[in-house]
XYZ file of C-alpha atoms in Angstrom:
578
model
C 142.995 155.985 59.178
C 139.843 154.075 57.943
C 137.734 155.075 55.063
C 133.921 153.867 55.361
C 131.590 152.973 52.772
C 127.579 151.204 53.831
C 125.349 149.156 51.956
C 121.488 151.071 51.724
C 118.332 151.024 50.434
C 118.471 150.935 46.707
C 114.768 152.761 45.977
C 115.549 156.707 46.632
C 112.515 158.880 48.046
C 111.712 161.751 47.098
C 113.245 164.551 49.460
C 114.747 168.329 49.786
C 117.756 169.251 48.835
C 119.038 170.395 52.570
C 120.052 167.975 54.797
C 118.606 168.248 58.899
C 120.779 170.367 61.271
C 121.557 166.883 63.092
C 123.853 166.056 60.315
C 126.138 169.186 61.152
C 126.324 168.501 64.939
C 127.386 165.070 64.503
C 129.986 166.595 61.695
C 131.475 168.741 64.841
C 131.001 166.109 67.325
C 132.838 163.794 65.857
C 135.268 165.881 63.669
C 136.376 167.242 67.690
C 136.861 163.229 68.421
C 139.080 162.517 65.626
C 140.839 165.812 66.287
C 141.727 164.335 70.261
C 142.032 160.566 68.868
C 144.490 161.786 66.197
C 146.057 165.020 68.185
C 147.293 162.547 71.055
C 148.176 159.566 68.198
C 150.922 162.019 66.559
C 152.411 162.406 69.951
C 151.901 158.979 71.595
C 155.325 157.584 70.669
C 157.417 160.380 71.154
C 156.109 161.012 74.564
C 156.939 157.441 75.416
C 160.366 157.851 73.848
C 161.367 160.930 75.239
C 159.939 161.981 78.253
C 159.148 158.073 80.059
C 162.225 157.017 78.534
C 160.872 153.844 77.076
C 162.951 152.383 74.135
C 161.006 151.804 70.531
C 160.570 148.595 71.123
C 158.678 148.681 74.276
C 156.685 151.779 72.770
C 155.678 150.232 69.875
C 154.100 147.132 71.805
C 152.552 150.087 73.819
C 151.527 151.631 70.740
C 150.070 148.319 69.508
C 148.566 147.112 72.351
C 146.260 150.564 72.659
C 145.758 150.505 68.932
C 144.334 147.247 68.603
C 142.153 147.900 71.854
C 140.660 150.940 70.285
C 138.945 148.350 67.686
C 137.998 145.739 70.376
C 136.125 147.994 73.025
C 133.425 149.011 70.114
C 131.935 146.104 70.802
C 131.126 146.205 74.376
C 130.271 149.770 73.775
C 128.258 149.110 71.005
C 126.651 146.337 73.122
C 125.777 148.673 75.722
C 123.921 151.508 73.850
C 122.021 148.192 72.032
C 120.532 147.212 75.408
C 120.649 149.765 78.229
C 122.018 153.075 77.647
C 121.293 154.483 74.028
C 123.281 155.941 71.906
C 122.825 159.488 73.499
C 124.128 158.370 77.193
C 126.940 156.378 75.192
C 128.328 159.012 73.545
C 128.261 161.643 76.173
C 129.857 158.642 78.515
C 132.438 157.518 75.609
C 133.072 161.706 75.312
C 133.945 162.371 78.946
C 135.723 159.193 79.513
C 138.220 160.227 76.230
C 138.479 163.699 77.631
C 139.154 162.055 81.231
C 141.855 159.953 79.293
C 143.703 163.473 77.771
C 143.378 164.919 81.126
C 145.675 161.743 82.326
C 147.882 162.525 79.808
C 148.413 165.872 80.069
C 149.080 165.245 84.468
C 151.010 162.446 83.787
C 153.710 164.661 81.193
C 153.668 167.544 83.666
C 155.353 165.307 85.971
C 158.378 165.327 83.497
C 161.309 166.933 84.848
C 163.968 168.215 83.004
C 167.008 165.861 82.335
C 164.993 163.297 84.285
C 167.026 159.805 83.970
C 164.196 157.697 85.386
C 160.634 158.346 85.283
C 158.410 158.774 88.799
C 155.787 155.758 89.203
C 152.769 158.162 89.385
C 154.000 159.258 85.967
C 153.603 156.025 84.055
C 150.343 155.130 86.378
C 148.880 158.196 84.518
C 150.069 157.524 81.260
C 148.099 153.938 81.514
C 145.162 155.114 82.859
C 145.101 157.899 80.463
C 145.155 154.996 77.942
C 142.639 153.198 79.606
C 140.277 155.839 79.505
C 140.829 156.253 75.502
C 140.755 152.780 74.969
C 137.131 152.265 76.752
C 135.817 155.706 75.651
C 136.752 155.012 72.058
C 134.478 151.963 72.553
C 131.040 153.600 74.021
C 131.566 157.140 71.692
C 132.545 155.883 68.209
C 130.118 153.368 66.911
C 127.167 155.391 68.597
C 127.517 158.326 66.904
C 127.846 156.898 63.810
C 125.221 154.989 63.795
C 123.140 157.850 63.997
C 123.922 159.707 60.510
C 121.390 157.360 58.777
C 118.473 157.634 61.010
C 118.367 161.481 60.491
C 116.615 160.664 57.294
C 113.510 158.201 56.140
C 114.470 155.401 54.861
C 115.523 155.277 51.189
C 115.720 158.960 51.290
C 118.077 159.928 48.141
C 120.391 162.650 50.245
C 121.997 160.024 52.538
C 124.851 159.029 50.249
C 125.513 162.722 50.402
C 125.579 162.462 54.341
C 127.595 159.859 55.238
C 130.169 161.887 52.722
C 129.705 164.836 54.614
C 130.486 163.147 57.706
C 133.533 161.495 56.403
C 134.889 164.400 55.645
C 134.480 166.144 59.782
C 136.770 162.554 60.109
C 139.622 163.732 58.037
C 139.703 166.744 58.759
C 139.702 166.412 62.568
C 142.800 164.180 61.639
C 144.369 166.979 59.250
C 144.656 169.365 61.743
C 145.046 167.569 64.725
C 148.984 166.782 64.863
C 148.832 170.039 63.043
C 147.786 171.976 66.849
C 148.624 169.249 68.898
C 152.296 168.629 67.443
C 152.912 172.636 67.012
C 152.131 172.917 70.975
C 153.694 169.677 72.101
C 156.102 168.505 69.814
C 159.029 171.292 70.092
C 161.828 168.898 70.879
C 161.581 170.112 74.781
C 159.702 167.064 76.378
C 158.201 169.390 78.894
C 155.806 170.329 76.354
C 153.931 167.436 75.202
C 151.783 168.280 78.130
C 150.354 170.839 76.236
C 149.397 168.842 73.134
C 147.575 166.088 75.868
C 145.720 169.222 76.510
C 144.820 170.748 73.479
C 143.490 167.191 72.638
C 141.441 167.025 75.719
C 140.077 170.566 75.190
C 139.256 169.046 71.726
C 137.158 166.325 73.050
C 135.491 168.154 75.743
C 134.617 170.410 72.714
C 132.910 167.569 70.700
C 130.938 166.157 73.753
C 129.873 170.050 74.485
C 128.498 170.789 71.180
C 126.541 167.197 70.932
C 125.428 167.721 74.339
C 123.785 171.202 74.194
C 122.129 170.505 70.492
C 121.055 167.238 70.945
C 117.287 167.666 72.042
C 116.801 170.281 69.228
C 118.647 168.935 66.456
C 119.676 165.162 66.944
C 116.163 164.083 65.597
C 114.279 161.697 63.194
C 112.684 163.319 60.095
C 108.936 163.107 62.182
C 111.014 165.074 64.772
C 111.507 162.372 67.893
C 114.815 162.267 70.086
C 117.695 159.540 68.240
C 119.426 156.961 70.512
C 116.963 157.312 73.378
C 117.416 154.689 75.777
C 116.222 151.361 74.634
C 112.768 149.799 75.378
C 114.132 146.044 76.923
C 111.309 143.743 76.121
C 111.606 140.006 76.972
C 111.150 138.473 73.762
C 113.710 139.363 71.986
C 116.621 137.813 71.359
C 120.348 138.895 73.132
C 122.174 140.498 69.862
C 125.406 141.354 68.739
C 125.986 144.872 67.189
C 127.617 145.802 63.945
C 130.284 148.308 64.916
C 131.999 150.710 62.643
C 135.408 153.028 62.807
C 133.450 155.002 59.813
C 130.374 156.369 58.980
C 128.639 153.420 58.346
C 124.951 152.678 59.393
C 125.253 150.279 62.703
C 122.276 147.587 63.178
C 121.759 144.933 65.589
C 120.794 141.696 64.246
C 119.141 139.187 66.508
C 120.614 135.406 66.341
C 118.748 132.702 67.887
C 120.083 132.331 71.569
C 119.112 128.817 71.907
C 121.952 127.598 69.434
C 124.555 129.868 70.926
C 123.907 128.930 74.409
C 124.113 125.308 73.789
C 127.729 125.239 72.060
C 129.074 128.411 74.926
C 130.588 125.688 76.748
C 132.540 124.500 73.788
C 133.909 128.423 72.698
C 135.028 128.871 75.981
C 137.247 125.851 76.670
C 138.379 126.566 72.819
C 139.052 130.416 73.769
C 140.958 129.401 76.766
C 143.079 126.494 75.140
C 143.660 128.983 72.234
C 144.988 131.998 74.223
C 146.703 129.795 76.644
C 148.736 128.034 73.596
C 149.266 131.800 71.513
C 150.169 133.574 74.829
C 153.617 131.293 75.518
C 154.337 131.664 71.964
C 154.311 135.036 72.560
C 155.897 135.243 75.604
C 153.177 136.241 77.588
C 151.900 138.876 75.398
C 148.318 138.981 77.036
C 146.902 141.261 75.161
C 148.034 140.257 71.849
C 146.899 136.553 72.726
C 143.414 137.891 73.279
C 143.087 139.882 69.825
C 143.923 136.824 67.539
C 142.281 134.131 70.131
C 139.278 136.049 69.359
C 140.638 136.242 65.510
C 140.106 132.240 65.568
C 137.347 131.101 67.836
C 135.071 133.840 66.360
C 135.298 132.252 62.649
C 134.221 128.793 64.413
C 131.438 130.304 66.326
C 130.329 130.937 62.769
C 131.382 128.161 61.136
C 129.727 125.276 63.482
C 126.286 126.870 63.529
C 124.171 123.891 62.015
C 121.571 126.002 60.407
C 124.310 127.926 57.592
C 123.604 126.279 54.042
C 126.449 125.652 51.855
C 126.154 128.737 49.463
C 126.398 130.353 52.753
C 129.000 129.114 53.854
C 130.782 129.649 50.799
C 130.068 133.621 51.206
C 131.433 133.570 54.730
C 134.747 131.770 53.946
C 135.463 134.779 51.570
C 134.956 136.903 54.205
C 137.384 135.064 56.346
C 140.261 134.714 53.775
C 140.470 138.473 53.213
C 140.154 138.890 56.464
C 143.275 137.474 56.978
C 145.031 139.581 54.373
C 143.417 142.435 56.036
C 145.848 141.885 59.051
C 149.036 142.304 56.287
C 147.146 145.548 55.465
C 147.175 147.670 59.002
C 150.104 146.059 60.374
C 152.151 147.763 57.496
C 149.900 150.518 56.583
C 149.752 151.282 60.879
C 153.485 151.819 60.987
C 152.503 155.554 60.650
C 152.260 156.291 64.434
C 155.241 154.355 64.950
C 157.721 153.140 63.361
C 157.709 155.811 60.574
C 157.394 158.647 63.725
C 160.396 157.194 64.353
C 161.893 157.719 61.145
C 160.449 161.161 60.655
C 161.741 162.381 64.248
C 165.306 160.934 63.912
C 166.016 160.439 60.226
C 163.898 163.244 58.084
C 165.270 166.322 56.868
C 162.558 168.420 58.373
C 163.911 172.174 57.389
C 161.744 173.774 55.581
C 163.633 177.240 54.909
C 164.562 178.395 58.225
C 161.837 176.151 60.215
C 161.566 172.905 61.566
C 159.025 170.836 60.445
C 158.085 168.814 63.855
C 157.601 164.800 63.309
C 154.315 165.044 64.411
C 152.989 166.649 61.220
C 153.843 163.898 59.002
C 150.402 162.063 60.643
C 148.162 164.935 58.659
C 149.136 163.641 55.763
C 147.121 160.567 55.511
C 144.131 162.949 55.796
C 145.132 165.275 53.205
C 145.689 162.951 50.681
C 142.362 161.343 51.314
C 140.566 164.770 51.080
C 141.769 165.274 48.097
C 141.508 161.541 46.360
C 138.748 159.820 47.782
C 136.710 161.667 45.240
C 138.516 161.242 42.467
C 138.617 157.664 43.722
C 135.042 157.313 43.457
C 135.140 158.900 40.102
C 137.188 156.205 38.868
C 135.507 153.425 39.941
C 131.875 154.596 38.829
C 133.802 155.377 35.180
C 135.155 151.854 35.087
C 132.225 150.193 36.393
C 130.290 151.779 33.821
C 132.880 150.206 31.379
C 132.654 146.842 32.718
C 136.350 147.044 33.802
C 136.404 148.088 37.781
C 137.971 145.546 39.296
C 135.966 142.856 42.062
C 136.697 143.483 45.718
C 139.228 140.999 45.976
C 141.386 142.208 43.310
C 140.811 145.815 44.842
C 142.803 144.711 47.531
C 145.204 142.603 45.711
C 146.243 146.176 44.189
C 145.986 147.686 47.863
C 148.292 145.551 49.209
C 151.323 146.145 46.100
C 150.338 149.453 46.736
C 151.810 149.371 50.378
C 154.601 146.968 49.010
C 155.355 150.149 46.537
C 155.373 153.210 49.212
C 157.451 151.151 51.278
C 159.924 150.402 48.193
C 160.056 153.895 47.748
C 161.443 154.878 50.967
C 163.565 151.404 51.207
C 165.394 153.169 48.410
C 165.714 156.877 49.744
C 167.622 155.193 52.658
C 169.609 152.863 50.937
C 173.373 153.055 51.400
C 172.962 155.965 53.753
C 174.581 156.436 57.052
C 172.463 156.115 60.359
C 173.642 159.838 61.256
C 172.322 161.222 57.864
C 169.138 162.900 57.290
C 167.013 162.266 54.252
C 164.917 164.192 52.489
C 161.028 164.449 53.366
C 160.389 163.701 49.983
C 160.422 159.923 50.714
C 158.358 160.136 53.690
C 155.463 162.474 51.704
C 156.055 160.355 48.844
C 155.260 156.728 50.660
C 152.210 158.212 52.584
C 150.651 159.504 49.212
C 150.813 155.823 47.657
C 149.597 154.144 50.761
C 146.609 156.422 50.729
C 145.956 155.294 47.815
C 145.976 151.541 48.985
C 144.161 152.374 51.293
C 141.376 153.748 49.470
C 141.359 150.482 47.395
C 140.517 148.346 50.338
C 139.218 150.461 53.367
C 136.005 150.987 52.099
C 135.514 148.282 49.549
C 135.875 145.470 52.951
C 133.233 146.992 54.906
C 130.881 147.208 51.474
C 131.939 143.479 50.958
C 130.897 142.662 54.351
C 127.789 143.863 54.133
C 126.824 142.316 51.181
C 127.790 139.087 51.855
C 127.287 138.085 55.104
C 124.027 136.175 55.842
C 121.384 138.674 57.834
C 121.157 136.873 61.011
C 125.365 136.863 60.899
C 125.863 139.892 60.158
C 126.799 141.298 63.338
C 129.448 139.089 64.267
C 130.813 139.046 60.655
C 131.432 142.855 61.277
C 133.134 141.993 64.339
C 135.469 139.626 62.968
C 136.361 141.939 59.996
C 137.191 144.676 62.622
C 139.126 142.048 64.573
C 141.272 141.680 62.037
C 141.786 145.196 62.140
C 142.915 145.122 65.453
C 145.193 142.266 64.903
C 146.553 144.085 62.172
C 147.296 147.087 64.646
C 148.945 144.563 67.036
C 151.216 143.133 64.609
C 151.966 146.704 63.820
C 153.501 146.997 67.204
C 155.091 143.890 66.986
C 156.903 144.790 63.363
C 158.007 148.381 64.864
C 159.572 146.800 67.776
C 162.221 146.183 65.095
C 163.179 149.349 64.283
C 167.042 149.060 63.896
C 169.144 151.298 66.917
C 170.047 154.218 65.220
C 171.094 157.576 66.083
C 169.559 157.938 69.507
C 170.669 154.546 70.853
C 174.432 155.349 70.057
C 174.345 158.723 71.587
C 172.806 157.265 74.779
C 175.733 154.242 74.574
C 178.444 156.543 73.806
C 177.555 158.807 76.954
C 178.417 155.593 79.137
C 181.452 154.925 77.348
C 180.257 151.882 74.942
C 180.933 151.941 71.354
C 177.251 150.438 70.368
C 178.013 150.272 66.745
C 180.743 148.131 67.427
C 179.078 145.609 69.385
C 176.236 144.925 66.941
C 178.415 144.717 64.225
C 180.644 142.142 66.074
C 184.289 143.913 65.913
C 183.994 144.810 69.726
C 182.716 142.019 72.008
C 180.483 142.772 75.055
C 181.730 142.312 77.939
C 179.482 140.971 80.935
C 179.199 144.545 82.395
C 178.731 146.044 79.161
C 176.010 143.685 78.217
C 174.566 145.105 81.848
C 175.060 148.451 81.420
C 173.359 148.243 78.482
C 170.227 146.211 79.700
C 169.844 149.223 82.173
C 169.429 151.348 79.209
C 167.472 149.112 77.746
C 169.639 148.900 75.060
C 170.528 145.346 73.416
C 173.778 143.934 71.751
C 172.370 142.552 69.071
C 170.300 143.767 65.846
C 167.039 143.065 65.996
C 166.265 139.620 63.474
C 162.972 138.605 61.273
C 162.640 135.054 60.670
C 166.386 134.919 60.358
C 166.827 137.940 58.670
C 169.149 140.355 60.607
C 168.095 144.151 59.968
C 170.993 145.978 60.303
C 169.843 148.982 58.639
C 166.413 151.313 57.997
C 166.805 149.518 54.020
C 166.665 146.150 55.901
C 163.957 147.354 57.743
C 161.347 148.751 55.326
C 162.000 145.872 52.687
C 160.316 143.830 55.798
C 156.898 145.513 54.640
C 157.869 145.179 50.759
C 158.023 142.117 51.139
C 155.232 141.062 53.994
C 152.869 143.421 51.340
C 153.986 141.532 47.982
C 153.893 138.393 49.017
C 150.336 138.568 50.495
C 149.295 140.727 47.417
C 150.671 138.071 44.859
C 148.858 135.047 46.734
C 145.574 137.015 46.961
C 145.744 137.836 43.160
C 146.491 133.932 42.578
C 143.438 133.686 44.753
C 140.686 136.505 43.262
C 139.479 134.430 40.663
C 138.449 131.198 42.649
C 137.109 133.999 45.738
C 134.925 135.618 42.803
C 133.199 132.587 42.165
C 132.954 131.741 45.235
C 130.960 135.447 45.763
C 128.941 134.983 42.327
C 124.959 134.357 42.915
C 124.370 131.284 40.745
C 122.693 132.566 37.305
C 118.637 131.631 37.644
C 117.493 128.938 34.819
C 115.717 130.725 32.052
């Protein structure tokens, strides 16, 4: 989950102590979003494992695929509210479209029958459009209504650091208690009742869009007391414009580019778009969607880059932007394992018995949350005592740290499963353990790239800047999927072998060879004879597995601290001639 920080106006103004009633509705508005996003996140992969039947690896390029959407569809929706609807018609559209989207869900697993062996076609129709639904109303709901926090109050008014705080915290703790309801009600090990975590979710949602709905004309106002995200006056000369859009409660703005240099080079993106995502999609076997998130990764840095009128101290700014960029991908496609991979791991592998309870997978996801609740403040402590100390680290080396940080929780459970058999449980310790440390990573670079952002990138770029930072984002989510898909067969995958006769152990490890109808039977349970491999590395085992993200994490940590030095000059204003 994303932490937010914003750049603002540095000269306070004088103001009360209160904050408007506006602030508080947008708190439960969007605290009842990340309460449906998050609800119906702790139960996305289980639902695909065990009531569709999909194996992990097709879930987890599911999972990635709708992850990385959900950060690509902000834009359109952000887009829209800019120039036609507002944000008011946005969100309520965004709102119902997300509830729509539970709704799906919650139809589509009351189709499950018990001891189904294949799944009915209208089942997995709802399950996508369900998806759908999330995907687009994720993009019209969240960057509205966080763009609105900020224009509750004057400009420069002194109490909005204290708001956008405020409304970080309705964030996390919509995601505390989300797989918290949702996983209690859906995630019982019958999967008959996920349908009632869908629900709970929707209810959720329809909850948020309720409350914003009914107190928007009285309380959704501007300090002089006129309606926020009205629809927008279109006037004919202004410029098209690309919006900033946030997954946090940042400030949103639109910032006009000329059109005339754009228009004339459109031509050129689009032939480079389509040779680009032609040439990624066969390397990736056809993986449409993923070709489109990093084809947009690339051509968007030389839509930037081959503008004419971007000096060379600019130019210098954006390329920082660009390299951590690209270490941002390393970041969420191991810190992103959470709704996948490491579901995985807590459903089949995790001790859950807490005295004479169960502790369902699910809950695992309200961790993240927690641990942010309780250390983003003494985060911020630290970092104001250091800075006042002249030690605080820069940016860069801020997420240098964030990234050994990951490489560390992932060490951590590397070793609790170490030398242990596939059929034996380990302790939750491990699990708690690694999601404590990677909140702390991400609490070194969350925030500090948006800040970063902001203060770098030249004004009449810094829309699409945004964009590309929160494209890498969603690549980051994709290659999340991608990494998951090689989970090791465990547990699960030999019980469903052995009930057809086949000694799946065997076969992977080579001492039984697979027959032509075994390898059959086994692609119609979509079950493979080989262990999964990682630029020739065979993972064999979960120890295998997790030192994949040790070492994806190091690596890119160590070359970004090699780098930090040369990327803070590079950031430096030049020091005026006395």
């Amino acid at each position: 989950m994303q932490s937010a920080s914003a750049v603002r106006e540095p000269s306070p103004v004088p103001a009360s102590t209160g904050h408007p009633k506006g602030l508080y509705v947008l708190f439960a508005t969007e605290m009842w979003e990340r309460f449906s996003y998050y609800g119906m996140r702790a139960l996305l992969s289980l639902y695909m494992l065990k009531a569709l039947l999909m194996n992990k690896e097709m879930s987890s390029l599911i999972y990635g695929n709708y992850t990385s959407l959900v950060y690509l569809t902000p834009l359109l929706g952000g887009y829209m509210a800019d120039r036609y609807w507002g944000n008011r018609r946005s969100i309520l559209v965004g709102g119902l479209l997300m509830a729509a989207g539970q709704f799906a869900l919650f139809f589509s697993a009351s189709m499950y029958g018990a001891g189904q062996t294949e799944v009915p076609q209208a089942q997995l129709l709802l399950f996508f459009i369900g998806l759908g639904c999330l995907i687009f109303g994720n993009g019209f709901f969240k960057p509205n209504i966080s763009s609105m926090v900020g224009s509750l109050y004057p400009k420069g008014d002194s109490r909005i650091d204290a708001a956008y705080t405020i409304f970080y915290m309705g964030i996390n703790l919509g995601a505390f208690f989300s797989p918290l309801v949702c996983g209690t009600l859906g995630d019982t090990g019958n999967p008959a009742d996920f349908k009632w975590g869908f629900l709970a979710a929707g209810i959720g949602m329809l909850i948020g869009s309720l409350t914003f709905e009914l107190l928007k004309n009285k309380y959704v106002i501007t300090a002089e007391g006129t309606p926020l995200g009205a629809k927008p006056e279109r006037t004919v000369e202004h410029s098209p414009v690309v919006p900033v859009q946030t997954d946090g409660p940042v400030r949103a703005e639109t910032i006009a580019r000329p059109a005339k240099s754009f228009a004339s080079k459109l031509p050129m993106l689009i032939g480079l778009f389509v040779v680009v995502y032609a040439a990624i999609a066969w390397l990736m076997n056809r993986d449409w969607i993923g070709a489109l998130v990093f084809s947009a990764m690339i051509v968007a840095p030389v839509t930037i880059l081959t503008d004419p009128t971007l000096t060379a101290r600019e130019k210098q700014k954006i390329y920082v932007i660009f390299i951590l960029s690209f270490f941002v991908i390393f970041f969420w496609g191991t810190f992103e394992q959470a709704g996948a991979s490491l579901t995985f791991f807590a459903d089949e592998q995790t001790d859950r018995t807490l005295g004479s309870s169960v502790v369902p997978a699910s809950y695992f996801q309200s961790a993240n949350a927690l641990f942010i609740i309780v250390f983003a403040p003494i985060f911020a402590v630290l970092w104001t005592w250091m800075g006042k100390r002249g030690t605080e680290p820069s940016s860069p080396l801020k997420m240098s740290i964030s990234l050994m940080l990951m490489a560390v929780g992932y060490l951590i459970i590397a070793f609790g499963v170490k030398g242990v058999d596939a059929n034996t449980k380990v302790s939750m310790f491990w699990l708690i353990t690694m999601y404590m440390v990677h909140t702390f990573a991400e609490l070194c670079l969350s925030p500090i790239g948006l800040a970063l952002v902001n203060k770098l990138a030249p004004a009449r770029f810094a829309s699409l800047l945004m964009a590309v930072w929160f494209l890498a984002t969603a690549a980051g989510n994709k290659l999340a999927g991608v990494l998951s898909g090689l989970y090791p067969p465990g547990p699960a995958e030999f019980a469903k072998a052995t009930k057809e006769g086949i000694d799946l152990p065997a076969i992977l490890n080579g001492t039984t060879p697979a027959t032509a109808d075994v390898t059959t039977k086994l692609a119609g349970l979509e079950l493979t004879s080989n262990w999964p491999s990682f630029l020739g590395f065979q993972i064999t085992t979960l120890y295998d597995f997790f030192m994949i993200f040790v070492g994806l994490s190091a690596v890119a940590s160590l070359i970004l601290f090699v780098l930090y030095k040369r990327l803070n000059t590079m950031m430096a204003e030049p020091v005026a001639a006395a």
